[in-house]
Tab-separated table of C-alpha atoms in Angstrom:
chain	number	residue	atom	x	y	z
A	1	UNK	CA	118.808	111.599	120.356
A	2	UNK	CA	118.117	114.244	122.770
A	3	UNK	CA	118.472	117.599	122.021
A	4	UNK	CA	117.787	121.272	123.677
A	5	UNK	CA	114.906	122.618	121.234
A	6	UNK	CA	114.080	126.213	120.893
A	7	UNK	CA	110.228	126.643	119.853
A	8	UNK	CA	109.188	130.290	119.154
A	9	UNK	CA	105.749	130.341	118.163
A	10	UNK	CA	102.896	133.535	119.597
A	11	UNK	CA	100.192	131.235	119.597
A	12	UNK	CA	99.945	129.928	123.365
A	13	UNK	CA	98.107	126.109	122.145
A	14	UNK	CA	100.381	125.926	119.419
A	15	UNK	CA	103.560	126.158	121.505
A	16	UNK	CA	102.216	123.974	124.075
A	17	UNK	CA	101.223	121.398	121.380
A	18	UNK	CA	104.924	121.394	120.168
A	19	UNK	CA	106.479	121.342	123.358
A	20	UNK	CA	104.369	118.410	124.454
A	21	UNK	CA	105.300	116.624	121.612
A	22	UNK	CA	108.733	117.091	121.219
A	23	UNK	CA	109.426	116.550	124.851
A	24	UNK	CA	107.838	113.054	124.826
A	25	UNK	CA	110.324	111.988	122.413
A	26	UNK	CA	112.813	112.345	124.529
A	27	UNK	CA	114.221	116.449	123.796
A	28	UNK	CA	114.292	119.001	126.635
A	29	UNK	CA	112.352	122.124	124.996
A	30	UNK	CA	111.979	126.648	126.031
A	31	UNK	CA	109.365	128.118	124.152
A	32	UNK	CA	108.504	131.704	124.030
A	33	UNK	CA	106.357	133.965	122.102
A	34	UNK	CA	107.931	136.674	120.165
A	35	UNK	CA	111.203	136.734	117.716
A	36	UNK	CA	112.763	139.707	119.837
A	37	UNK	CA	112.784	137.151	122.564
A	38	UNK	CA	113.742	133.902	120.494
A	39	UNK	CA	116.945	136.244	118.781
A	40	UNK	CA	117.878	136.608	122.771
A	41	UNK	CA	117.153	133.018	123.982
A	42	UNK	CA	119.181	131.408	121.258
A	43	UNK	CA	122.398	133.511	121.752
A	44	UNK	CA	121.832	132.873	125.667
A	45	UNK	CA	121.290	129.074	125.196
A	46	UNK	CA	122.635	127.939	122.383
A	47	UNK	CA	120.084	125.423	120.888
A	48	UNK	CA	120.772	122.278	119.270
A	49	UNK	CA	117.794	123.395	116.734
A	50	UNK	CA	115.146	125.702	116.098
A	51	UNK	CA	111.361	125.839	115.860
A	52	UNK	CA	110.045	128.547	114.029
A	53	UNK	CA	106.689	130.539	113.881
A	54	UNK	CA	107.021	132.978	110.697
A	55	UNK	CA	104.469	135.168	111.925
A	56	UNK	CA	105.018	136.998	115.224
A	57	UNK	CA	104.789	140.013	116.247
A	58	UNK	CA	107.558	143.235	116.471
A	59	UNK	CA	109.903	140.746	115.161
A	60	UNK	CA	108.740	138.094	112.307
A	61	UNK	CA	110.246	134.311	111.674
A	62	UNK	CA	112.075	135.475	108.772
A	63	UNK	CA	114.054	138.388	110.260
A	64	UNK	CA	114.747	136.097	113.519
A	65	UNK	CA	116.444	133.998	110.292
A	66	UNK	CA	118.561	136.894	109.034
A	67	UNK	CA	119.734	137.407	112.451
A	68	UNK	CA	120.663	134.592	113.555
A	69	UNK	CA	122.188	133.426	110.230
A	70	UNK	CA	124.727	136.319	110.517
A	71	UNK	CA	126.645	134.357	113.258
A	72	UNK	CA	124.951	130.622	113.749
A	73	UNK	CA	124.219	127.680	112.063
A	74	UNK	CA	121.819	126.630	114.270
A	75	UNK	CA	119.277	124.298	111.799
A	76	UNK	CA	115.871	126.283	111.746
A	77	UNK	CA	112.281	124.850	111.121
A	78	UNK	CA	109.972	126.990	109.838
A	79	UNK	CA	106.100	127.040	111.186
A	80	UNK	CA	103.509	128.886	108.862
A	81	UNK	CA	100.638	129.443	107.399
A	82	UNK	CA	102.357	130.627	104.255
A	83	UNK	CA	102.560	127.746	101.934
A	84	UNK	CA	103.092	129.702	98.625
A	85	UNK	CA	106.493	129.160	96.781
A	86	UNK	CA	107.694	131.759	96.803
A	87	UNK	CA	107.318	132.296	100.782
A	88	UNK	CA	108.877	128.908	100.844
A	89	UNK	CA	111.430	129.148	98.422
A	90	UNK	CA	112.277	132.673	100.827
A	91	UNK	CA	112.513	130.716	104.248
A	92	UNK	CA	115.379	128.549	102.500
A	93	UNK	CA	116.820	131.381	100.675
A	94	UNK	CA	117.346	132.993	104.288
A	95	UNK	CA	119.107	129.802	105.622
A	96	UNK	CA	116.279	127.896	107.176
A	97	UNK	CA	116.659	123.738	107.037
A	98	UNK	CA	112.824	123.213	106.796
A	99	UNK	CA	109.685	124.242	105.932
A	100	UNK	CA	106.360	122.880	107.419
A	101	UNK	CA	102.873	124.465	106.600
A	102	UNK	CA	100.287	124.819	108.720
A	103	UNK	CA	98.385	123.387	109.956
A	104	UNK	CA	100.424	120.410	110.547
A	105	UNK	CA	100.619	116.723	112.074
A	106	UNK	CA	102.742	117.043	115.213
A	107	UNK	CA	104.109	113.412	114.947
A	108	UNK	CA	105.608	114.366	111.188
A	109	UNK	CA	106.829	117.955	112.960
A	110	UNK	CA	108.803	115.555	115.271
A	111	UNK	CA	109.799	113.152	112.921
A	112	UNK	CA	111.123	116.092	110.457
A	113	UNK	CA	113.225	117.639	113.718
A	114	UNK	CA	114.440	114.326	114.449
A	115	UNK	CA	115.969	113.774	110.844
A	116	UNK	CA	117.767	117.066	110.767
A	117	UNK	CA	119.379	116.718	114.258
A	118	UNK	CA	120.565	112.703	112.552
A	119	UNK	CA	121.498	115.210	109.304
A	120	UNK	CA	123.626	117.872	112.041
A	121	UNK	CA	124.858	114.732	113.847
A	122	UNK	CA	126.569	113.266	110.937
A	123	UNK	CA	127.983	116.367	109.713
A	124	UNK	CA	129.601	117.368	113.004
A	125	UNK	CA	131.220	113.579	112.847
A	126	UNK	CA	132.429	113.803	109.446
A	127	UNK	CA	133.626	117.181	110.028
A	128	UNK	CA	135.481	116.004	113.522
A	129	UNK	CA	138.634	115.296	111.574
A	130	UNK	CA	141.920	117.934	112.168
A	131	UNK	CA	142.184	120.215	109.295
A	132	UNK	CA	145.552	121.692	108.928
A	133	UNK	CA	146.409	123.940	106.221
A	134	UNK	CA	150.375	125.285	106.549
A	135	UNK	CA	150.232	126.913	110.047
A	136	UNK	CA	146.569	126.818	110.214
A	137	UNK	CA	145.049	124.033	112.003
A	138	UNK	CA	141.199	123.781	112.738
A	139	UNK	CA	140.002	121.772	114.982
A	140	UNK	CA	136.339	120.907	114.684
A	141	UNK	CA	135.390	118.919	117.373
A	142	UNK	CA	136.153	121.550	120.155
A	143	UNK	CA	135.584	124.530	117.910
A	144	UNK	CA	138.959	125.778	117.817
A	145	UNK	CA	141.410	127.012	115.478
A	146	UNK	CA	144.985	128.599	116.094
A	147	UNK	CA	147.414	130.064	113.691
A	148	UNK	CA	151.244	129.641	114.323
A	149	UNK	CA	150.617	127.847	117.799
A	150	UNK	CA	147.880	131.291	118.537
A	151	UNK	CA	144.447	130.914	119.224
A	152	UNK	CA	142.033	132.536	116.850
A	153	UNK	CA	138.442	133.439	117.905
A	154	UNK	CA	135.971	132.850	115.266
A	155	UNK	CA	132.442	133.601	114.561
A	156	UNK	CA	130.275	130.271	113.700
A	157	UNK	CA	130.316	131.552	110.272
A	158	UNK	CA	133.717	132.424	109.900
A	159	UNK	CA	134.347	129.215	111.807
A	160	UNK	CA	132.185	127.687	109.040
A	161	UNK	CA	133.696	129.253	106.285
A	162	UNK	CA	137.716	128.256	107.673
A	163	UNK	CA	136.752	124.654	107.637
A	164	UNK	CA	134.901	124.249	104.904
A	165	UNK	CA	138.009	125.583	102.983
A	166	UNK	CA	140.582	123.839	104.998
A	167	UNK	CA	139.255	120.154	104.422
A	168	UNK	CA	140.189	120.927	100.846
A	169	UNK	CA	142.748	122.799	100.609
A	170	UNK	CA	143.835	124.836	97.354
A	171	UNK	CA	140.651	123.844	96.147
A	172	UNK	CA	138.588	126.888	94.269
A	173	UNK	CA	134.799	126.683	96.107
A	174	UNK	CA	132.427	128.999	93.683
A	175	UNK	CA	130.578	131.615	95.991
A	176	UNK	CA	127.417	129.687	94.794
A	177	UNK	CA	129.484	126.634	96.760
A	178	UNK	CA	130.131	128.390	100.183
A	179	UNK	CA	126.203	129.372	100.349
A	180	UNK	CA	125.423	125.657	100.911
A	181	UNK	CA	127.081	126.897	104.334
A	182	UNK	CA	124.558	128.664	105.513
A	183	UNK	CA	125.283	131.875	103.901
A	184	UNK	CA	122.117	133.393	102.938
A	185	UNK	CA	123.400	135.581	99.218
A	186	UNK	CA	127.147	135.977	97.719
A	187	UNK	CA	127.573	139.074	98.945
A	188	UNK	CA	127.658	137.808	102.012
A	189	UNK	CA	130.097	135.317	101.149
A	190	UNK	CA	132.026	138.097	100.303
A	191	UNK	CA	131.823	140.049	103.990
A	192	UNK	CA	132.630	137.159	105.888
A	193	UNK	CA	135.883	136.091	103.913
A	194	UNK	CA	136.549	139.947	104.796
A	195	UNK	CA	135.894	139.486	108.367
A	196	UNK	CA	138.048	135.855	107.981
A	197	UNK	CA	141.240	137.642	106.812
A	198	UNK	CA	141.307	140.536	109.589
A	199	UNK	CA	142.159	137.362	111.588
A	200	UNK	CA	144.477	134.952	109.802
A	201	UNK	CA	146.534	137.151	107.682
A	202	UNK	CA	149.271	139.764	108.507
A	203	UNK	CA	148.039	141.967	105.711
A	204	UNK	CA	144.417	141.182	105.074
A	205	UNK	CA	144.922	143.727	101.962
A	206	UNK	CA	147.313	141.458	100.557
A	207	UNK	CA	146.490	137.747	101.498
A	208	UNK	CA	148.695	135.220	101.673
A	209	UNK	CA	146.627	132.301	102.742
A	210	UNK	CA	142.819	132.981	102.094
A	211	UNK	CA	143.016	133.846	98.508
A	212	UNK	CA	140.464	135.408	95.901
A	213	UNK	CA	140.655	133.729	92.303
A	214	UNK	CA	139.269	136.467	90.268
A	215	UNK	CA	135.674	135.355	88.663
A	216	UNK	CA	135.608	132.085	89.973
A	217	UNK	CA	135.281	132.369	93.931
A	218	UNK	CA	137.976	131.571	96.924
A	219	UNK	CA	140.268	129.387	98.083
A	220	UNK	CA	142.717	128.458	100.832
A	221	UNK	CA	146.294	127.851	100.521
């Protein structure tokens, strides 16, 4: 499976180590050196996955996580010295897919990136199904979703959001539910079913489609 890899890490050996490694199995791989510049190179490129260094400098692995969670679902490995719980249990709080301490066996780094890319794969086949939900249809193969015939453009999180709702629809998903998604708290959740209405309803004040079931969470109709 060959994927493009994005492999942010400050220490020069350490990237090189990575890169060498995770070229040889077969992946094409950009590394740079700072999380100002892996926010930019990831919204330029568009990586199949992420490698992570938590500590950077200017920008840190963790706030390179809350920025690209706000729009991607890119799947996000971790690198770091940090191997206390909490710092872990943090890292997958903020949406990352994986955690590895350091310091680490490359081979198991690769092996690790090579299951989650087989975990994305599967996901993007069993999600490769037309949803449609009245005039809603979502189409996740090519990424696209139109409303009465109309194209809508979508964030990957709103995008994320729609389908997860459509492929069972009038089905109540628990805000605790749509945070296996990738969102990174409920409130969250909350803004991005906001955001989601602007664009499918007439009246996103009083929705029609995209409903709220008070106490319990969402649901789409």
């Amino acid at each position: 499976m060959c994927a493009h890899i994005l492999v942010a890490e400050d220490n020069p050996h350490q990237a090189e180590l990575v890169r060498r490694y995770l070229e040889h199995d077969g992946h094409s791989v950009v590394v740079v050196h700072d999380g100002r510049s892996a926010i930019d190179e990831a919204r330029r490129r568009d990586p199949d996955l992420l490698v992570l260094d938590v500590m950077m400098p200017a920008v840190d692995g963790l706030d390179v996580v809350r920025v690209l969670r706000a729009d991607s679902d890119v799947p996000i490995v971790l690198l770091t010295a940090r191997s206390a719980e909490d710092d872990v249990l943090l890292g997958f709080d903020l949406g990352a897919d994986d955690y590895v301490t350091k310091p680490f066996r490359p081979r198991q780094l690769v092996a690790r990136v090579r299951t989650i890319l087989r975990r994305a794969g599967r996901a993007r086949a069993t999600n490769a199904a037309v949803l449609k939900v009245g005039d809603i249809v979502v189409d996740p193969l090519r990424h696209e979703v139109t409303l009465a015939g109309e194209p809508v453009a979508l964030t990957p999180m709103e995008f994320r959001l729609l389908s997860t709702l459509a492929a069972q629809p009038h089905r109540v998903f628990t805000r605790g539910q749509l945070l296996q998604d990738g969102f990174t708290t409920e409130r969250t959740v909350d803004v991005h079913v906001v955001k989601l209405r602007r664009k499918i309803e007439h009246d996103p004040r009083r929705p029609r489609r995209l409903l709220t079931v008070y106490g319990i969470g969402y649901k789409l109709v």
